[in-house]
Coordinates of C-alpha atoms and ligand atoms in Angstrom, one line a residue:
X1 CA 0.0 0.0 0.0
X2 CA 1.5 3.3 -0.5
X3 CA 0.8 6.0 2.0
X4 CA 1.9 9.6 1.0
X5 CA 1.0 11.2 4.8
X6 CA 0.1 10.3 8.4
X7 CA -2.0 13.0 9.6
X8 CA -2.8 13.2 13.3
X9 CA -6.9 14.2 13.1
X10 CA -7.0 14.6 17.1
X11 CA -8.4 17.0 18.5
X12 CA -9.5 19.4 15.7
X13 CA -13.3 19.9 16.7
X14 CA -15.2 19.9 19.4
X15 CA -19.0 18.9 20.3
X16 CA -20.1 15.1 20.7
X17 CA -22.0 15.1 16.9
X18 CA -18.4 16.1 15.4
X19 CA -16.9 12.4 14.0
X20 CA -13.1 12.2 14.7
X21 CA -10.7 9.8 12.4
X22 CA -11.1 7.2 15.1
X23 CA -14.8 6.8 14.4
X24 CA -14.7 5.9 11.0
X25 CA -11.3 3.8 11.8
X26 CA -13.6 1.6 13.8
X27 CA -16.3 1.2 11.4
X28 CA -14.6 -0.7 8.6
X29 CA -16.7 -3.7 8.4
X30 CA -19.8 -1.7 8.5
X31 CA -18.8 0.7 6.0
X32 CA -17.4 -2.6 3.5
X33 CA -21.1 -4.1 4.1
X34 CA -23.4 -1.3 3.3
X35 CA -21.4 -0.8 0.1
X36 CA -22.0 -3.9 -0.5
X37 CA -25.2 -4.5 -0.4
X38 CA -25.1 -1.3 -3.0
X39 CA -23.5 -3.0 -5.9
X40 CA -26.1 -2.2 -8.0
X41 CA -25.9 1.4 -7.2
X42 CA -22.2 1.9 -7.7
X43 CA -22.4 -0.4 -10.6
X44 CA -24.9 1.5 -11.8
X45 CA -23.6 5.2 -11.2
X46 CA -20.5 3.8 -12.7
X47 CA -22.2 2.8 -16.0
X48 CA -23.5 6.0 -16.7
X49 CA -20.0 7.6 -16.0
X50 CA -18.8 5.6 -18.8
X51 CA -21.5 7.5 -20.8
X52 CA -20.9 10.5 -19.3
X53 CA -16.8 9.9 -20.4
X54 CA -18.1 9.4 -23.8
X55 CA -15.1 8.0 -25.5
X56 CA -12.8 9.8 -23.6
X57 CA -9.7 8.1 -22.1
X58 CA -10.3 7.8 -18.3
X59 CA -6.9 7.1 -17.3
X60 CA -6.8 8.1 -14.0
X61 CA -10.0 8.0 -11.6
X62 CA -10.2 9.6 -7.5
X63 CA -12.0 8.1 -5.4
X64 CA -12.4 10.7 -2.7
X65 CA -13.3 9.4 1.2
X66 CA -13.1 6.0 -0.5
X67 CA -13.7 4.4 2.4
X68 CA -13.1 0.7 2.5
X69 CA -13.0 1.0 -1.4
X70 CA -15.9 -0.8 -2.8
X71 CA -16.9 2.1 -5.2
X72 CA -12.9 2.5 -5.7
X73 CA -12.6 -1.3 -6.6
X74 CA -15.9 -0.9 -8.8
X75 CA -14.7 1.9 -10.6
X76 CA -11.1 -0.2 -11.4
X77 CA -13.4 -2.7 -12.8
X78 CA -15.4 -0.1 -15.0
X79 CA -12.4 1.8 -16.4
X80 CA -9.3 -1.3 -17.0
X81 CA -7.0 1.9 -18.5
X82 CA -7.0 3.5 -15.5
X83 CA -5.0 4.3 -12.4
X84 CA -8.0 4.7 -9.5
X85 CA -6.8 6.5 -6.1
X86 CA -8.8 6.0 -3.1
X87 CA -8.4 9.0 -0.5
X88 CA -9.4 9.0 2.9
X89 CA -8.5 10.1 6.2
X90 CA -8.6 6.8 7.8
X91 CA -5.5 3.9 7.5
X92 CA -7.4 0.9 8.7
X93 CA -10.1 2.1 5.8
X94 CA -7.6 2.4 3.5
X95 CA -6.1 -1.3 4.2
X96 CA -9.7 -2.3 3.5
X97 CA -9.6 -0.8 -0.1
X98 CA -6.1 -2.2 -1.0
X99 CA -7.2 -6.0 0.6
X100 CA -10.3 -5.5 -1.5
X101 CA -8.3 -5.0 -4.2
X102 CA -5.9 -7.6 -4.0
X103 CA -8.5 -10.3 -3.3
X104 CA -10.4 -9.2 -6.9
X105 CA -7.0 -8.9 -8.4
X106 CA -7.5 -5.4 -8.9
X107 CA -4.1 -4.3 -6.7
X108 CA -1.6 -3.7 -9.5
X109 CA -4.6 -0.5 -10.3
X110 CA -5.8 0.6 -7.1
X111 CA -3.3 3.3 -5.2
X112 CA -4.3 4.5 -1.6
X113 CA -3.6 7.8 -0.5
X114 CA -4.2 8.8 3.4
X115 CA -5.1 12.4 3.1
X116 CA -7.2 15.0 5.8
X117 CA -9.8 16.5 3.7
X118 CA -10.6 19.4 2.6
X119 CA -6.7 20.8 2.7
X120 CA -5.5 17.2 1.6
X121 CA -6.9 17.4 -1.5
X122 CA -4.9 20.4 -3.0
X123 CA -2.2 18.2 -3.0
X124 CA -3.6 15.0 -5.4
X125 CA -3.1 15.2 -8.9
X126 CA -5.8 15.8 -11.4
X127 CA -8.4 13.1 -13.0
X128 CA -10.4 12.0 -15.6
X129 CA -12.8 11.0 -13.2
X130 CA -13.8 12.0 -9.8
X131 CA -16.1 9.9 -7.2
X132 CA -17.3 11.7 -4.0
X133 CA -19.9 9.4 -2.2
X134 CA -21.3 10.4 1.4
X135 CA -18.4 12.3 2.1
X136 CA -19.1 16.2 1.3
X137 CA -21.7 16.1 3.8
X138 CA -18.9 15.5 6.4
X139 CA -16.9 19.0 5.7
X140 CA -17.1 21.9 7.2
X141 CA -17.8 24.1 4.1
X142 CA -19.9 21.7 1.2
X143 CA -19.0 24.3 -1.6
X144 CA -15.5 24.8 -1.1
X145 CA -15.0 21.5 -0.7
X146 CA -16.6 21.0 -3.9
X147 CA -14.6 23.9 -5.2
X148 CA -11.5 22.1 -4.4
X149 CA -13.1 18.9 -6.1
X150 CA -13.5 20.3 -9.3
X151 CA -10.3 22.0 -9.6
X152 CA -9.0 18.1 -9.4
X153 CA -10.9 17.5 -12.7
X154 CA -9.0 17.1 -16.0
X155 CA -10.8 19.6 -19.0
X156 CA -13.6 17.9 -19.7
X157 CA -13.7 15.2 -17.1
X158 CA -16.1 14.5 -14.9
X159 CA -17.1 14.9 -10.9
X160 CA -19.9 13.0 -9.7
X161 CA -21.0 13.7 -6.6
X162 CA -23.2 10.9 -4.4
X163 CA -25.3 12.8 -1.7
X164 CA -29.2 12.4 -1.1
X165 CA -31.5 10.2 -2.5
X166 CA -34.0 8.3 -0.4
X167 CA -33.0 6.6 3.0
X168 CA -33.2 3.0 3.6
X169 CA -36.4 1.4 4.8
X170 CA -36.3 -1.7 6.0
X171 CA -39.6 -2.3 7.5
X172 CA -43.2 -2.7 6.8
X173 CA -45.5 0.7 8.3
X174 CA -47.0 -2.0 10.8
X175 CA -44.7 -4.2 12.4
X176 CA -47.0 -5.5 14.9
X177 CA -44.9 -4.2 17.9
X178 CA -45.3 -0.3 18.8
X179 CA -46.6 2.4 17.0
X180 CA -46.5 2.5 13.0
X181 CA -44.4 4.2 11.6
X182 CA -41.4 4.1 13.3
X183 CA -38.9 4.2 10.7
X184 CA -40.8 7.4 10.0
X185 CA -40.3 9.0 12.9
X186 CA -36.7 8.1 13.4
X187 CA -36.0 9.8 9.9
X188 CA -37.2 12.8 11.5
X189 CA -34.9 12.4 14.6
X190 CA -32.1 11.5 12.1
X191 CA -32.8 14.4 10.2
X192 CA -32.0 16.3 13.2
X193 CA -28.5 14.4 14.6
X194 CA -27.2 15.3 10.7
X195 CA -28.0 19.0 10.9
X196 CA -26.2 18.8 14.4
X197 CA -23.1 16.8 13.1
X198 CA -23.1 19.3 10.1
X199 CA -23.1 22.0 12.6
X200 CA -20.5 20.3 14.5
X201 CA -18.3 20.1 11.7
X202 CA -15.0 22.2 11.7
X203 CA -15.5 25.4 9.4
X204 CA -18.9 24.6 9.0
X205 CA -21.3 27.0 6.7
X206 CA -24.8 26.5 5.8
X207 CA -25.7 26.4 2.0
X208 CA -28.4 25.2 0.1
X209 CA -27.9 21.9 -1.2
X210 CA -28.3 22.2 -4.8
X211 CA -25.9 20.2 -5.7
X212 CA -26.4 20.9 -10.0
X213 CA -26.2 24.5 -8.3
X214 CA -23.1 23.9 -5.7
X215 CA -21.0 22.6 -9.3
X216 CA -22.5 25.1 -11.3
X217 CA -20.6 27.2 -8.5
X218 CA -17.5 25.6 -8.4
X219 CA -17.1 26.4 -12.3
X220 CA -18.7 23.0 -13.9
X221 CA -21.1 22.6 -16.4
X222 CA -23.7 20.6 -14.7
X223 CA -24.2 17.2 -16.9
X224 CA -27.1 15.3 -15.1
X225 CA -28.1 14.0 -11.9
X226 CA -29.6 10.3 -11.7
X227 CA -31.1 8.4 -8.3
X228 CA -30.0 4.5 -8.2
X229 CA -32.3 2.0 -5.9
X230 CA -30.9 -0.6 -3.9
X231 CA -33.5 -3.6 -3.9
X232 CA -33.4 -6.3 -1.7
X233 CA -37.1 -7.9 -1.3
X234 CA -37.5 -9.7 1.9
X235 CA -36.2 -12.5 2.4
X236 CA -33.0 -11.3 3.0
X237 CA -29.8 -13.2 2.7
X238 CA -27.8 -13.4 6.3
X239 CA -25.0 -11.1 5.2
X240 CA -27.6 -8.1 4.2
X241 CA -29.5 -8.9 7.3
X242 CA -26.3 -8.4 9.0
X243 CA -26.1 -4.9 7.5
X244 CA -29.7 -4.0 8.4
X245 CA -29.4 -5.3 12.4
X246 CA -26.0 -2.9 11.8
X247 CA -27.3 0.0 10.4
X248 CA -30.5 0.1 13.1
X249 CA -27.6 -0.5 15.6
X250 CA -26.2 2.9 14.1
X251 CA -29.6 4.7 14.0
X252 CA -30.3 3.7 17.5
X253 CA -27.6 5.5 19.2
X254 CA -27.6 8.2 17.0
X255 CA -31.5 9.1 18.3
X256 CA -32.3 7.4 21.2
X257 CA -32.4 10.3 23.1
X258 CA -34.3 12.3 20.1
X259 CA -37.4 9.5 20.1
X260 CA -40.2 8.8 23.3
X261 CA -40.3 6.2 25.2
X262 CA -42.9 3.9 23.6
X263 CA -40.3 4.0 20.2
X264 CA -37.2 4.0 22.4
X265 CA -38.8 0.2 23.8
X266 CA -40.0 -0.6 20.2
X267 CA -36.1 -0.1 18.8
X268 CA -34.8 -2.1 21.8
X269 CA -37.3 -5.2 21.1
X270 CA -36.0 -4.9 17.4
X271 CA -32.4 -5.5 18.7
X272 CA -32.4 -7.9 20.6
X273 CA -30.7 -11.1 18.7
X274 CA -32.9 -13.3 21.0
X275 CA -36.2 -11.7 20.3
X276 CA -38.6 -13.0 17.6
X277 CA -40.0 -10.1 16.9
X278 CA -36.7 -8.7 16.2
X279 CA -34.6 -7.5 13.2
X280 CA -32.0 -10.5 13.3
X281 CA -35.4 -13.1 13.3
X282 CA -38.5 -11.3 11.6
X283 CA -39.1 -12.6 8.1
X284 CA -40.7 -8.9 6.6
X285 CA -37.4 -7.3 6.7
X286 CA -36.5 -5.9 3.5
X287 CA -33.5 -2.7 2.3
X288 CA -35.3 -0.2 -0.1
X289 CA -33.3 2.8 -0.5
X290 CA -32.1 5.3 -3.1
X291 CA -29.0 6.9 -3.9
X292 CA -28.7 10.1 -5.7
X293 CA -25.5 11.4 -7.9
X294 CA -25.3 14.6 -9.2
X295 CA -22.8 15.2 -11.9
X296 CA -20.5 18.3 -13.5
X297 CA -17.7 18.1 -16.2
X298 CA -14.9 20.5 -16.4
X299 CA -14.7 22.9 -19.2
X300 CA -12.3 22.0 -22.1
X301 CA -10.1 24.9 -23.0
Ligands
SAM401 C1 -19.9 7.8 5.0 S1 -18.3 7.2 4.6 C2 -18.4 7.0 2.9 C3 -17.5 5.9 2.3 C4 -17.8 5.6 0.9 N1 -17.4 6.7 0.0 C5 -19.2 5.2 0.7 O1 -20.0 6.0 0.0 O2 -19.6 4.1 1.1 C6 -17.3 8.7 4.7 C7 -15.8 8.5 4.5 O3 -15.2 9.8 4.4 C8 -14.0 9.7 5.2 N2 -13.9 11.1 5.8 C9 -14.8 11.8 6.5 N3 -14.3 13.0 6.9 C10 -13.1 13.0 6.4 C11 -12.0 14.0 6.5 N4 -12.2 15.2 7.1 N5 -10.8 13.7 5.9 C12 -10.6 12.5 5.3 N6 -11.6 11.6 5.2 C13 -12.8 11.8 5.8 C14 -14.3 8.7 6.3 O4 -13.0 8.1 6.8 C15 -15.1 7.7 5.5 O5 -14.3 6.7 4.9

């Protein structure tokens, strides 16, 4: 694996909603699983890049906040000329991406490079293509960072930015335990614990989250924006129920103070391994979400 930097990410923000490196070190597996279970997203998104390349060479591809490198791996696959480079704050992720890519023989095309973003990315040489998935929404200041994205594109390359969409449902309105609804209502509190990480965020500015708007901003010509479902009909195999039970997991401690008491017992019930009525037993649980990616290409001189 070749690192470039070790940055030390303790201790730059304060407030309990503000994730530190150490955070997403710890949430490897998680992370790998959830992306996943959105193969046919990233497959999907990465499909219409190729459209959106349109003949061009892609020789060189960032994947920024790779993660553990599923979308990186995906995109190696997608483009075989090029060189992808999955960035992200987070070593132990990083390992992930470069195991990921061994194991699908993908290594000899997949570089990792640790960098702290935003500043880290001033630093990373230019690309045909550019992949930012759930990670924008984790700095400070969205259109700079974007900003700084774009000026990473090569003339008339592409940035393709994965925020929004639709979140995950998992769970019929009735569950026969507790109120309907629930996964309702814990949007709402979710909705919530974001705008509080957001404002937890170092730097952090509001803006209006336009994306089309946010690249039209950072000097791209905005090329389309497409939403991608991720489909699994109960029954659900044991490794995506895995991810579900981990994602509630997530979603529980994120709002269990945000939620009353008569959810707070309802989420609890749905925990519990041993409990029939629970996520890791119930037959009706299902994933249902949708992914949206917004794209810009840079001008050609
Ligand atoms: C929600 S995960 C998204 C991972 C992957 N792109 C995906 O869509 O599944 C956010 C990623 O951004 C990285 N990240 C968040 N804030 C960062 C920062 N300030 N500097 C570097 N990486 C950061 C995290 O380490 C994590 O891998």
């Amino acid at each position: 694996m070749s690192r470039e930097t070790t940055v030390a990410t303790e201790g730059h923000g304060h407030g309990h909603h503000q994730l530190h490196q150490d955070d997403w070190d710890a949430v490897g597996a998680r992370l790998e699983g959830e992306a996943e279970m959105s193969l046919d997203f990233l497959e999907g998104a990465a499909s219409w890049l190729t459209e959106l390349a349109d003949g061009r060479p892609v020789r060189r591809v960032l994947d920024i906040g790779s993660g553990p490198g599923v979308a990186s791996c995906v995109l190696a696959a997608t483009f075989p000329d090029a060189e992808v480079r999955a960035v992200d704050g987070s070593a132990p992720l990083l390992e992930r991406a470069s195991a990921r890519a061994a194991r699908l023989g993908l290594g000899d095309r997949l570089v990792v490079t640790q960098r702290e973003l935003p500043d880290g990315l001033d630093s990373l040489e230019p690309a045909d293509v550019v992949w930012a998935s759930r990670v924008v929404h984790h700095l400070g200041d969205q259109d700079e960072a974007v900003r700084r994205m774009a000026a990473l594109v090569r003339p008339g390359g592409v940035l393709a930015i994965a925020e929004g969409g639709l979140s995950l449902r998992s769970l019929p309105r009735n569950i026969g335990i507790g109120r309907p609804g629930l996964e309702a209502r814990l949007d709402v509190a979710l909705q919530d614990w974001f705008s509080e990480m957001r404002a937890a965020q170092p730097g952090t500015a509001s803006t209006v989250e336009h994306w089309p708007g946010i690249l039209a901003g950072a000097g791209l010509t905005p090329s389309g924006t497409r939403s991608f479902l991720v489909d699994h009909p109960a029954p659900l195999d044991p490794g995506t129920r895995g991810v579900v039970t981990d994602w509630w997991g997530g979603i529980g401690e994120r709002v269990a103070d945000r939620i009353s008491a008569d959810d707070r017992a309802t989420l609890e019930r749905l925990l519990d391994p041993q409990n029939e009525d629970g996520l890791y037993r119930r037959p009706d649980v299902f994933v249902l979400m949708a992914t949206t990616v917004h794209a810009g290409r840079a001008p050609t001189p």
